[in-house]
mmCIF file of C-alpha atoms (C1' of nucleotides) in Angstrom:
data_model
loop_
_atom_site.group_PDB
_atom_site.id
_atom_site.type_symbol
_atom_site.label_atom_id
_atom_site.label_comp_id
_atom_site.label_asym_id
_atom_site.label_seq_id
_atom_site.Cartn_x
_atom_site.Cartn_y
_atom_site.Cartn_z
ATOM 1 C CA UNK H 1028 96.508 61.618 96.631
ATOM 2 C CA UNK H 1029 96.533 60.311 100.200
ATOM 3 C CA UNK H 1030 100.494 60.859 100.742
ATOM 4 C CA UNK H 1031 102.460 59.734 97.806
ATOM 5 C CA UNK H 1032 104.105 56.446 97.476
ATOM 6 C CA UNK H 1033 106.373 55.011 100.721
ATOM 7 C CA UNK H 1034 109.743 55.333 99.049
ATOM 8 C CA UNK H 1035 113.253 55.105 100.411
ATOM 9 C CA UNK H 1036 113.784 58.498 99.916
ATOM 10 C CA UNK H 1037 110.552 59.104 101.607
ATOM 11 C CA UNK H 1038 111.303 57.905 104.467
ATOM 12 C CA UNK H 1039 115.383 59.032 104.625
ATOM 13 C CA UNK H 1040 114.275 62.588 104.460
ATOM 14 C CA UNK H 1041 111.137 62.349 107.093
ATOM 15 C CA UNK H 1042 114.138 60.643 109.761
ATOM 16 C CA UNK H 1043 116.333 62.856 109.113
ATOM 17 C CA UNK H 1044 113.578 66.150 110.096
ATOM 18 C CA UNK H 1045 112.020 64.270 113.126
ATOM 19 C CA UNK H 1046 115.710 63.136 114.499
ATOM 20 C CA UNK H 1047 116.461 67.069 114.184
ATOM 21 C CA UNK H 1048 113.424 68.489 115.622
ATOM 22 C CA UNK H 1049 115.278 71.023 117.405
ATOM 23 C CA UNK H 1050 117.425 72.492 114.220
ATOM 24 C CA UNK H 1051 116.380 74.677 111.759
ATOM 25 C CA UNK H 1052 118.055 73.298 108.756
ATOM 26 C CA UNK H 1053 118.301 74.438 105.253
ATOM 27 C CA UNK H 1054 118.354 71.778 102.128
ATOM 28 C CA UNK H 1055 121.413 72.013 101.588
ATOM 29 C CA UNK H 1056 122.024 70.746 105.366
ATOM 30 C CA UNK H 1057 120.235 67.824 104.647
ATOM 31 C CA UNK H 1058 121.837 66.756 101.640
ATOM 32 C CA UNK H 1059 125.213 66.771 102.813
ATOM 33 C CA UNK H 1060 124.284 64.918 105.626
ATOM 34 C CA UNK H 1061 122.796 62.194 103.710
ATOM 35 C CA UNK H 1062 125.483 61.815 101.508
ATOM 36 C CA UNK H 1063 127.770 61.399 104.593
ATOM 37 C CA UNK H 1064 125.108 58.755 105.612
ATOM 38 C CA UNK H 1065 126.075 57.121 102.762
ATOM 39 C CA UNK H 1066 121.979 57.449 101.625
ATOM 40 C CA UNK H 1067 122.296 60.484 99.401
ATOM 41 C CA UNK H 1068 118.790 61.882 98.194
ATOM 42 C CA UNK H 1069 118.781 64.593 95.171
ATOM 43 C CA UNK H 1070 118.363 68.186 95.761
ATOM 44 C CA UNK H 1071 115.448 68.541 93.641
ATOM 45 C CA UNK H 1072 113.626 65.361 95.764
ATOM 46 C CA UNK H 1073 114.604 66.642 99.448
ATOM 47 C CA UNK H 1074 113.318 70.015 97.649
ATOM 48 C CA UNK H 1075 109.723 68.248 96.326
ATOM 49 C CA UNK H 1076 109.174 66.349 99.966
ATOM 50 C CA UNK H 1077 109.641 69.254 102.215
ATOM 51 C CA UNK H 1078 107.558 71.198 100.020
ATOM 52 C CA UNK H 1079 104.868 68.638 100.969
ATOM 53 C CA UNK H 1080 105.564 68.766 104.328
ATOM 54 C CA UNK H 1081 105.056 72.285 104.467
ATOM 55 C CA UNK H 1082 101.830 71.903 103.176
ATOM 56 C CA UNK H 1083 100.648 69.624 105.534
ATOM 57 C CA UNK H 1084 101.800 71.282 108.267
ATOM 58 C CA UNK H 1085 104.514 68.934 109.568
ATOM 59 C CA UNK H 1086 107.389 71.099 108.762
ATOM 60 C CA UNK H 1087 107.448 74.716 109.185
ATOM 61 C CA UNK H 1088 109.600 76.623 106.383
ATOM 62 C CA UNK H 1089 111.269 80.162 107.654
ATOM 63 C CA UNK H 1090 112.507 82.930 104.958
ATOM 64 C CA UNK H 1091 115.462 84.675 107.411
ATOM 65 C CA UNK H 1092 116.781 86.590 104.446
ATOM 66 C CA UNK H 1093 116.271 86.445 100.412
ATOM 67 C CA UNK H 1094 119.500 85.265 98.710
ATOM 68 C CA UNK H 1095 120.070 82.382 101.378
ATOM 69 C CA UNK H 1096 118.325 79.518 101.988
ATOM 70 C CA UNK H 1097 115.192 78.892 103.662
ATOM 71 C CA UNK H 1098 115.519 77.023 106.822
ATOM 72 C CA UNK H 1099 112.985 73.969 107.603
ATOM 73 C CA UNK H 1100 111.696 72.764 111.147
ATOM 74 C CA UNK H 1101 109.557 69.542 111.610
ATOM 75 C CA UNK H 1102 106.883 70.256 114.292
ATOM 76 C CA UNK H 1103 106.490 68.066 116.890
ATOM 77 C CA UNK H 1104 103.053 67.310 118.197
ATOM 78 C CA UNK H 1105 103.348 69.310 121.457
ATOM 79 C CA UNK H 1106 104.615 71.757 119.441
ATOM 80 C CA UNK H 1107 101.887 72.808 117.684
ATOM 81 C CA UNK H 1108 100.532 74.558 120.694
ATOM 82 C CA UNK H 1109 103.033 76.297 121.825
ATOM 83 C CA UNK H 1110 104.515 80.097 120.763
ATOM 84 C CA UNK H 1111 107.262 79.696 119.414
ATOM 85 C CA UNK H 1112 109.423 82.913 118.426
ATOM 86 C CA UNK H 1113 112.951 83.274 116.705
ATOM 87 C CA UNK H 1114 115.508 85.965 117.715
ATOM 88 C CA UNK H 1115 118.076 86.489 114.902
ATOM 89 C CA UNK H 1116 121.463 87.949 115.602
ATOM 90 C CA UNK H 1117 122.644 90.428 112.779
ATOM 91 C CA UNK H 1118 125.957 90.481 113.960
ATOM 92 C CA UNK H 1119 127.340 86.470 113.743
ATOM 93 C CA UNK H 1120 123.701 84.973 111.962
ATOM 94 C CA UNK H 1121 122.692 83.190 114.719
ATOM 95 C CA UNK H 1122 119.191 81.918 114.898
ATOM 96 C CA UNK H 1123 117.847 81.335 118.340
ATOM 97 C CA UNK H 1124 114.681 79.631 119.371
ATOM 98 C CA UNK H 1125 112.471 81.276 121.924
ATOM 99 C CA UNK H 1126 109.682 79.511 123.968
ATOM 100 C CA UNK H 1127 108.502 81.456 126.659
ATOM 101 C CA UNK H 1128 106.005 81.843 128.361
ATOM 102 C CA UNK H 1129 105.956 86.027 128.209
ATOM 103 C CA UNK H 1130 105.429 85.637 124.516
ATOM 104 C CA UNK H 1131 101.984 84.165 124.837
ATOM 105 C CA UNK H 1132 101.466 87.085 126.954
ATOM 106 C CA UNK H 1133 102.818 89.257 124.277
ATOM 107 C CA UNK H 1134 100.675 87.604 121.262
ATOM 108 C CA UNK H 1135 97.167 87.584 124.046
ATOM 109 C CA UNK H 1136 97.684 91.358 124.082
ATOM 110 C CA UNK H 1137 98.422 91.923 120.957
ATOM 111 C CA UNK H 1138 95.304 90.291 119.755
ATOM 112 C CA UNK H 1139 92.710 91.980 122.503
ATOM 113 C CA UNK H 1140 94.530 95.306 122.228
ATOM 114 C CA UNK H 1141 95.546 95.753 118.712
ATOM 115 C CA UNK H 1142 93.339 92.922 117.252
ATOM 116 C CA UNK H 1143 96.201 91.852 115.804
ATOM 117 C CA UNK H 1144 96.755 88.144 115.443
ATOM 118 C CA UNK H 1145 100.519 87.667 115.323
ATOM 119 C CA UNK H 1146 102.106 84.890 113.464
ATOM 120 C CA UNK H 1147 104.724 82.927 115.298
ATOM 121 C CA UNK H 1148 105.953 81.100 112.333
ATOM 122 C CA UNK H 1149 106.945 84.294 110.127
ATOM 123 C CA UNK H 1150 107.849 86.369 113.016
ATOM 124 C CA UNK H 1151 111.818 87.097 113.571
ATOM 125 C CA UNK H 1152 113.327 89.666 116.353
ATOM 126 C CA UNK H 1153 116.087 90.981 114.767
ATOM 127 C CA UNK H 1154 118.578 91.979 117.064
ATOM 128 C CA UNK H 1155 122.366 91.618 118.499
ATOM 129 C CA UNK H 1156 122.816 88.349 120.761
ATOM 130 C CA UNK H 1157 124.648 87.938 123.945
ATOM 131 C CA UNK H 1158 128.404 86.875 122.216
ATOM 132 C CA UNK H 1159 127.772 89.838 120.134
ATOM 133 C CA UNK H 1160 127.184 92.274 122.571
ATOM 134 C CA UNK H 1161 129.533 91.591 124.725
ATOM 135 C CA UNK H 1162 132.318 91.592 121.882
ATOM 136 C CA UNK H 1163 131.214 95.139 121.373
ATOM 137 C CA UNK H 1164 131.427 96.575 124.722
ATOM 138 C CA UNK H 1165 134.854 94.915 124.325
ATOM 139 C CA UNK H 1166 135.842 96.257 121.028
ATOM 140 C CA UNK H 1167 136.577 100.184 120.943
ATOM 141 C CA UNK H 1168 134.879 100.794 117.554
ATOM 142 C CA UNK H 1169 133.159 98.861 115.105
ATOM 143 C CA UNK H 1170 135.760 98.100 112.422
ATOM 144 C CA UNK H 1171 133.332 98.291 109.633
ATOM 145 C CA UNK H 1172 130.573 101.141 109.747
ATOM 146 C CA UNK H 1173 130.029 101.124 105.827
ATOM 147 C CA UNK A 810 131.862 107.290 107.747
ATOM 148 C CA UNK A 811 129.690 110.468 107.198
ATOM 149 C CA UNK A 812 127.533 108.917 104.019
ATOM 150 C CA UNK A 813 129.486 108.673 101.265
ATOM 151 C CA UNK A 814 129.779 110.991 98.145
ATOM 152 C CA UNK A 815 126.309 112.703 96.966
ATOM 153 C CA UNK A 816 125.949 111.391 93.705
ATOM 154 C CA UNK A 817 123.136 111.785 90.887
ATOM 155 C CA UNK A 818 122.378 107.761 91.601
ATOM 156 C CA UNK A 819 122.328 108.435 95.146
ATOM 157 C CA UNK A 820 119.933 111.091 94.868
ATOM 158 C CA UNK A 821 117.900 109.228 92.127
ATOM 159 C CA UNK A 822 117.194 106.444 94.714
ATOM 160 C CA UNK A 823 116.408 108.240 98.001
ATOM 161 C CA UNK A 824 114.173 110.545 95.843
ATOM 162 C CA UNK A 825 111.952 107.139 95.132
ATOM 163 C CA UNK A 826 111.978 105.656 98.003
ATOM 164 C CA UNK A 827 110.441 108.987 100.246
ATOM 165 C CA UNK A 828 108.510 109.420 97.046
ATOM 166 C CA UNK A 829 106.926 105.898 97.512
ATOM 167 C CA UNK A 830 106.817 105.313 101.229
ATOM 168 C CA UNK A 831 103.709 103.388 101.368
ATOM 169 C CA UNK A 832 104.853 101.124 98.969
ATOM 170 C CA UNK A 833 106.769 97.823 98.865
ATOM 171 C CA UNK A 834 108.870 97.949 96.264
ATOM 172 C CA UNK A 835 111.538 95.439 94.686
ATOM 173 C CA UNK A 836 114.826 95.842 93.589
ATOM 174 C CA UNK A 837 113.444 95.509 89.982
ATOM 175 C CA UNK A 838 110.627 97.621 89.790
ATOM 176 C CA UNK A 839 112.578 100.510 91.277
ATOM 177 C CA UNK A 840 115.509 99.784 88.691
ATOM 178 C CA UNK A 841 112.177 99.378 85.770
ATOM 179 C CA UNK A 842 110.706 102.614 86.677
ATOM 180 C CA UNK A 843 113.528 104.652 86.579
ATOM 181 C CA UNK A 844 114.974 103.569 83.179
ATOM 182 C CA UNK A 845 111.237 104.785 82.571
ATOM 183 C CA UNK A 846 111.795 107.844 83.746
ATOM 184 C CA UNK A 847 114.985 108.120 82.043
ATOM 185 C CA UNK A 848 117.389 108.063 84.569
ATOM 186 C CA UNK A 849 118.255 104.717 84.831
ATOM 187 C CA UNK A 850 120.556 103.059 87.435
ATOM 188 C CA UNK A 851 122.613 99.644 87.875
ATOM 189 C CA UNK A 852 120.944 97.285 89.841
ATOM 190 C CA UNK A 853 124.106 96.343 91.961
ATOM 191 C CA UNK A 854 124.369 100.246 92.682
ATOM 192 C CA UNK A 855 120.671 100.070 93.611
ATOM 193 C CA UNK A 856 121.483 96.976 95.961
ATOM 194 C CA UNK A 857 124.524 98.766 97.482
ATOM 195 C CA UNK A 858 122.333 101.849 98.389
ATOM 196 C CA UNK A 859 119.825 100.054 99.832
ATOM 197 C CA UNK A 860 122.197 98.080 101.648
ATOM 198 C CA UNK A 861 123.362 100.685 102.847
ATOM 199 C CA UNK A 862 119.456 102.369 103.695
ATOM 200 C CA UNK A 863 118.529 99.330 105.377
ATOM 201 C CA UNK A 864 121.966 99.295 107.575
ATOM 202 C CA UNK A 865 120.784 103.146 108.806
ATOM 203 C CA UNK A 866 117.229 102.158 109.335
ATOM 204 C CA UNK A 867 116.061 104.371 107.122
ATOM 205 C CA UNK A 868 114.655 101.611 104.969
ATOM 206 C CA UNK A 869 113.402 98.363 105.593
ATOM 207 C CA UNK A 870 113.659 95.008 104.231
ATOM 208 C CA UNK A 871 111.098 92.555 103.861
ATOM 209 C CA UNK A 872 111.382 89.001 102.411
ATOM 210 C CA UNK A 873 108.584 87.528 102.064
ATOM 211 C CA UNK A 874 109.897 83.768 100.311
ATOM 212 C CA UNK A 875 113.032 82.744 99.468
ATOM 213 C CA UNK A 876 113.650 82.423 95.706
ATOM 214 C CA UNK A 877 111.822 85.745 95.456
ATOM 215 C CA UNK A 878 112.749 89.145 95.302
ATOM 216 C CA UNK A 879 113.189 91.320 99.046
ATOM 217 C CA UNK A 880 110.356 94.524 99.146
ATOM 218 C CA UNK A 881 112.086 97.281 100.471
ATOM 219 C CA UNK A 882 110.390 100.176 102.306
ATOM 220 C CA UNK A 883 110.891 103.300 103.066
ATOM 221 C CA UNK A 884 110.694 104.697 106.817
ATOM 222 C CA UNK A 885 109.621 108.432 107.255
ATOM 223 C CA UNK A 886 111.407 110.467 109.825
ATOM 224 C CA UNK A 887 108.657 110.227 112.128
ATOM 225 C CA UNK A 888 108.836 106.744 112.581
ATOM 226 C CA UNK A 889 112.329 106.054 113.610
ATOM 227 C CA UNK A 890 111.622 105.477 117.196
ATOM 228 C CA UNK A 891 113.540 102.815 118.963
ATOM 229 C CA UNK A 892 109.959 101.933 121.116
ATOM 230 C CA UNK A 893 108.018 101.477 117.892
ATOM 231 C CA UNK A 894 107.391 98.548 116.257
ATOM 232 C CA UNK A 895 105.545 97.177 113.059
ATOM 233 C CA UNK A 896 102.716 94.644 112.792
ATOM 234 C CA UNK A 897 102.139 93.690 108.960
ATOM 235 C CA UNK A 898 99.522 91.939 107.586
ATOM 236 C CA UNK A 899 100.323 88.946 105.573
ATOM 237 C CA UNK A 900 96.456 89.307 104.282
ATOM 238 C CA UNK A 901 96.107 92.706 102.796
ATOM 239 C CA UNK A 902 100.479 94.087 103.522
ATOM 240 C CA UNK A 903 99.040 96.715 105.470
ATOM 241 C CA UNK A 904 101.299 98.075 107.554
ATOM 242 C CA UNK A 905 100.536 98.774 111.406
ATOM 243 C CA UNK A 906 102.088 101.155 113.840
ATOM 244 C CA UNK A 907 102.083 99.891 117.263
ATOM 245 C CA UNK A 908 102.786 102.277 120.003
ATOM 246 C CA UNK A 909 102.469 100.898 123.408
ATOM 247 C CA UNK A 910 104.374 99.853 126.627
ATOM 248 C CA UNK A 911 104.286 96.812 126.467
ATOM 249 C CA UNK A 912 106.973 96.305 124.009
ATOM 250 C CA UNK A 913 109.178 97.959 126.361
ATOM 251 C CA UNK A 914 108.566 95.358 128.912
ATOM 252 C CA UNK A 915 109.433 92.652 126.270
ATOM 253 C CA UNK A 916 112.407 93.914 125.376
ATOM 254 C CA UNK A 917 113.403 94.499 128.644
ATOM 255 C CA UNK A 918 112.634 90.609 128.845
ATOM 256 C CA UNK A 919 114.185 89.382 126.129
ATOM 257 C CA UNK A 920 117.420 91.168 127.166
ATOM 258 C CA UNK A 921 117.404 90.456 130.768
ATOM 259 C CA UNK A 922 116.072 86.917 130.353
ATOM 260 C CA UNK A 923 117.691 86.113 127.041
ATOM 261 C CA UNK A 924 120.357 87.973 126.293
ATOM 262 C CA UNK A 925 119.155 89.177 123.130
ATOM 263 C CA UNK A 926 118.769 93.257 122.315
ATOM 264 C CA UNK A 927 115.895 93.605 119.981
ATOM 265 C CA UNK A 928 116.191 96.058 117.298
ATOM 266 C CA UNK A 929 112.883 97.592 116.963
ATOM 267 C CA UNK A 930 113.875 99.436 113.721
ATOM 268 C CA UNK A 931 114.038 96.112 111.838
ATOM 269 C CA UNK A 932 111.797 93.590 113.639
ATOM 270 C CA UNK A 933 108.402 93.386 112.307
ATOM 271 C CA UNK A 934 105.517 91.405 113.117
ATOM 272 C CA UNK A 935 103.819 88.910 110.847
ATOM 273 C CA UNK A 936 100.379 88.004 111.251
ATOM 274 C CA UNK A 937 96.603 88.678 110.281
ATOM 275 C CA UNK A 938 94.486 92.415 111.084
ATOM 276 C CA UNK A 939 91.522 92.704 112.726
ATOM 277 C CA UNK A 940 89.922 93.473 108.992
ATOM 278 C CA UNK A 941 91.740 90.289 107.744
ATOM 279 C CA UNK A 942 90.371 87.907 110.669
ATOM 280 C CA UNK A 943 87.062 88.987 110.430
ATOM 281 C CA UNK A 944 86.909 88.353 106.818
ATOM 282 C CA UNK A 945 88.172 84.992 107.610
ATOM 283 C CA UNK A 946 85.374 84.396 110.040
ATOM 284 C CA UNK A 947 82.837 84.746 107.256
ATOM 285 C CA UNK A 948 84.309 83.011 104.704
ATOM 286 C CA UNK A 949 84.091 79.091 105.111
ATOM 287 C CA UNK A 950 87.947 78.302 104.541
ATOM 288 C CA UNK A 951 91.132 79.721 103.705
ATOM 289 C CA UNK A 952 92.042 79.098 99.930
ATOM 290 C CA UNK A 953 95.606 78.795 100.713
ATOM 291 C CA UNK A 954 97.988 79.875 103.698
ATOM 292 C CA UNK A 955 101.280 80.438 101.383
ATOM 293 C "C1'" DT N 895 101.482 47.295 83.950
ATOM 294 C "C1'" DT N 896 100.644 51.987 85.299
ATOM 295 C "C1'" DG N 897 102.094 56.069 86.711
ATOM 296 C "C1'" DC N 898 104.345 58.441 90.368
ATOM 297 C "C1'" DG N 899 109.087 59.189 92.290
ATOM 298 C "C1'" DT N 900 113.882 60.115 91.457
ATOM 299 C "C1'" DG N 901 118.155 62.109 89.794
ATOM 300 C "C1'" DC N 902 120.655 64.742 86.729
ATOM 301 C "C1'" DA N 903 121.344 68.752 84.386
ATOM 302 C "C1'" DA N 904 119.700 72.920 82.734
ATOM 303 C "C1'" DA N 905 116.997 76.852 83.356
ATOM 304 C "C1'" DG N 906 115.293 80.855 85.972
ATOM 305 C "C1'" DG N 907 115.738 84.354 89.282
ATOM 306 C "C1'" DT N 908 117.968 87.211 92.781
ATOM 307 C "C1'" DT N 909 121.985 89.115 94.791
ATOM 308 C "C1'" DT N 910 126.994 89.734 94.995
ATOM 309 C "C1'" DT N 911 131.532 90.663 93.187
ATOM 310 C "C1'" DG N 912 135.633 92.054 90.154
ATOM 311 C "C1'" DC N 913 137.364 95.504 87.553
ATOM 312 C "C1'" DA N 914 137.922 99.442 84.622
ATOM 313 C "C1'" DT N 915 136.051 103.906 84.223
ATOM 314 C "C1'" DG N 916 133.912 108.160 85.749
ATOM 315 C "C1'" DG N 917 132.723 111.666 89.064
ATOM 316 C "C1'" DC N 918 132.872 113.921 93.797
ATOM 317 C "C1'" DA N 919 135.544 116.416 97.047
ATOM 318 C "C1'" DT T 1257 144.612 114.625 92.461
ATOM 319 C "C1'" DG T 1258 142.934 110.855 95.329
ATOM 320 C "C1'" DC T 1259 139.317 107.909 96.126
ATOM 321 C "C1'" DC T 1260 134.892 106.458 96.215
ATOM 322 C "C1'" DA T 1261 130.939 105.369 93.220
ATOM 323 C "C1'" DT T 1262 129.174 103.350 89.168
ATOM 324 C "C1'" DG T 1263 128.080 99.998 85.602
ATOM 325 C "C1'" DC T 1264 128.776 96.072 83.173
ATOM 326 C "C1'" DA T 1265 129.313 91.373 83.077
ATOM 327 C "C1'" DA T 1266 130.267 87.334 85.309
ATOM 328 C "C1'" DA T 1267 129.895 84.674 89.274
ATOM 329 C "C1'" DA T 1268 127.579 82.698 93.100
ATOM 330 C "C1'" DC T 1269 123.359 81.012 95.102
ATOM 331 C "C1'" DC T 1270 118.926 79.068 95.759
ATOM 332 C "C1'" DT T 1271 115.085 76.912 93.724
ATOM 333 C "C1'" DT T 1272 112.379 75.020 89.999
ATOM 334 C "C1'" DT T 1273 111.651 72.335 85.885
ATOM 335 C "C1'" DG T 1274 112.174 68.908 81.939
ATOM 336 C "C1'" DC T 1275 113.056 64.425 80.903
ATOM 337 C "C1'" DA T 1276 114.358 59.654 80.912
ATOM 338 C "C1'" DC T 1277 114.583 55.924 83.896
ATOM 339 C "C1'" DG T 1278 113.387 53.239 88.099
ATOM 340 C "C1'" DC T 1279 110.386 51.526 91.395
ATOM 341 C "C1'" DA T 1280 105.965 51.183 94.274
ATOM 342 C "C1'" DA T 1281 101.386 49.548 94.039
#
DNA sequence: TTGCGTGCAAAGGTTTTGCATGGCA
DNA sequence: TGCCATGCAAAACCTTTGCACGCAA
């Protein structure tokens, strides 16, 4: 089925991912955007066409946490060869793109010492971010410790 | 806040989790196999306690998709060590133990480069095993990649 | 014309929340 | 006795699906 048929829709929701190559951004993102456009495209098609594009490769779709929304990434070419790692902050949510060169390193010897082939795409450091930590050194207690 | 009141529910739940530590387990077959076992408990109470488990790294949370259940596992005593972390295999779930100095000098990275403090009790590692790759090596093509 | 693409609404599933009741300390 | 914990049901979300209609080829 070479690609589908070149609809209107089509091509709204392939701009809008290559225009935000940089963002992760979930569907519901994208549809309010393109309703502010003025070119709104269903839930269920922006849902259909980035499940395609996930299949062949062109998007990248990341799970942070069940019960929210998946978050979506168009790869650029000269992306494809390059490690690219997420750090996500449990404090405030934020999700922050790493590329760096010390995490090639990282996956090299994790595959010759561990023969362990690690997956940039699914792999998130969970952690506390920079805002975060500082707000704690500045904050005598936690206020919620559950 | 110490740990809250020791209830039979409370009890009920920690018992399966260190009774299944090796497994992945949802949210509904833990809340299945204990109205088997005839002590059934409410799945929100299930979700608060292992809220709650995850928060104290006692237990951790995988999601795998989006739109399907979180597996939850259980982390023995032994294994709460702030230099450890966890390579999984997307292939078979195994789950791998990776002790080794190297992951000190990334998060020593990541925090003096990035700003980011890496939780080692929650980050895992996605990827493919040295089993799993060379079973990939013989066979001709991957079926699917999820 | 053919048949895929689209949009709406409903369904399906997971997780959270409100509230009255029950149990721990 | 004072609260926290529990359970039920409903709500809140995200995602998928069914179906009639529209549009690309």
């Amino acid at each position: 089925m070479a690609n589908g048929y070149k609809t209107k829709q089509r091509d709204t929701i392939l701009k809008y991912m290559t225009d935000h190559q940089d963002a992760h951004v979930t569907v519901n993102t994208i549809s309010d955007y393109l309703s502010e456009q003025g070119t709104p495209v269903g839930t269920a098609t922006i849902y259909r066409h980035l499940e395609k594009l996930v299949e062949s490769g062109r998007v990248r779709k990341y799970t942070v946490d069940s019960g929210t929304g998946a978050c979506f990434q168009y790869v650029s070419e000269d992306r494809l060869c390059h490690e690219h790692f997420h750090l996500k902050c449990e404090k405030c949510g934020k999700l922050i793109h790493l590329e760096c060169s010390f995490m090639k390193e990282l996956s090299e010897h994790i595959l010759a010492g561990h023969g362990f082939e690690i997956d940039p795409r699914r792999t998130v450091f969970y952690g506390s971010c920079r805002d975060c930590l500082n707000q704690e050194t500045i904050e005598t207690e936690e206020p919620t410790d559950v």
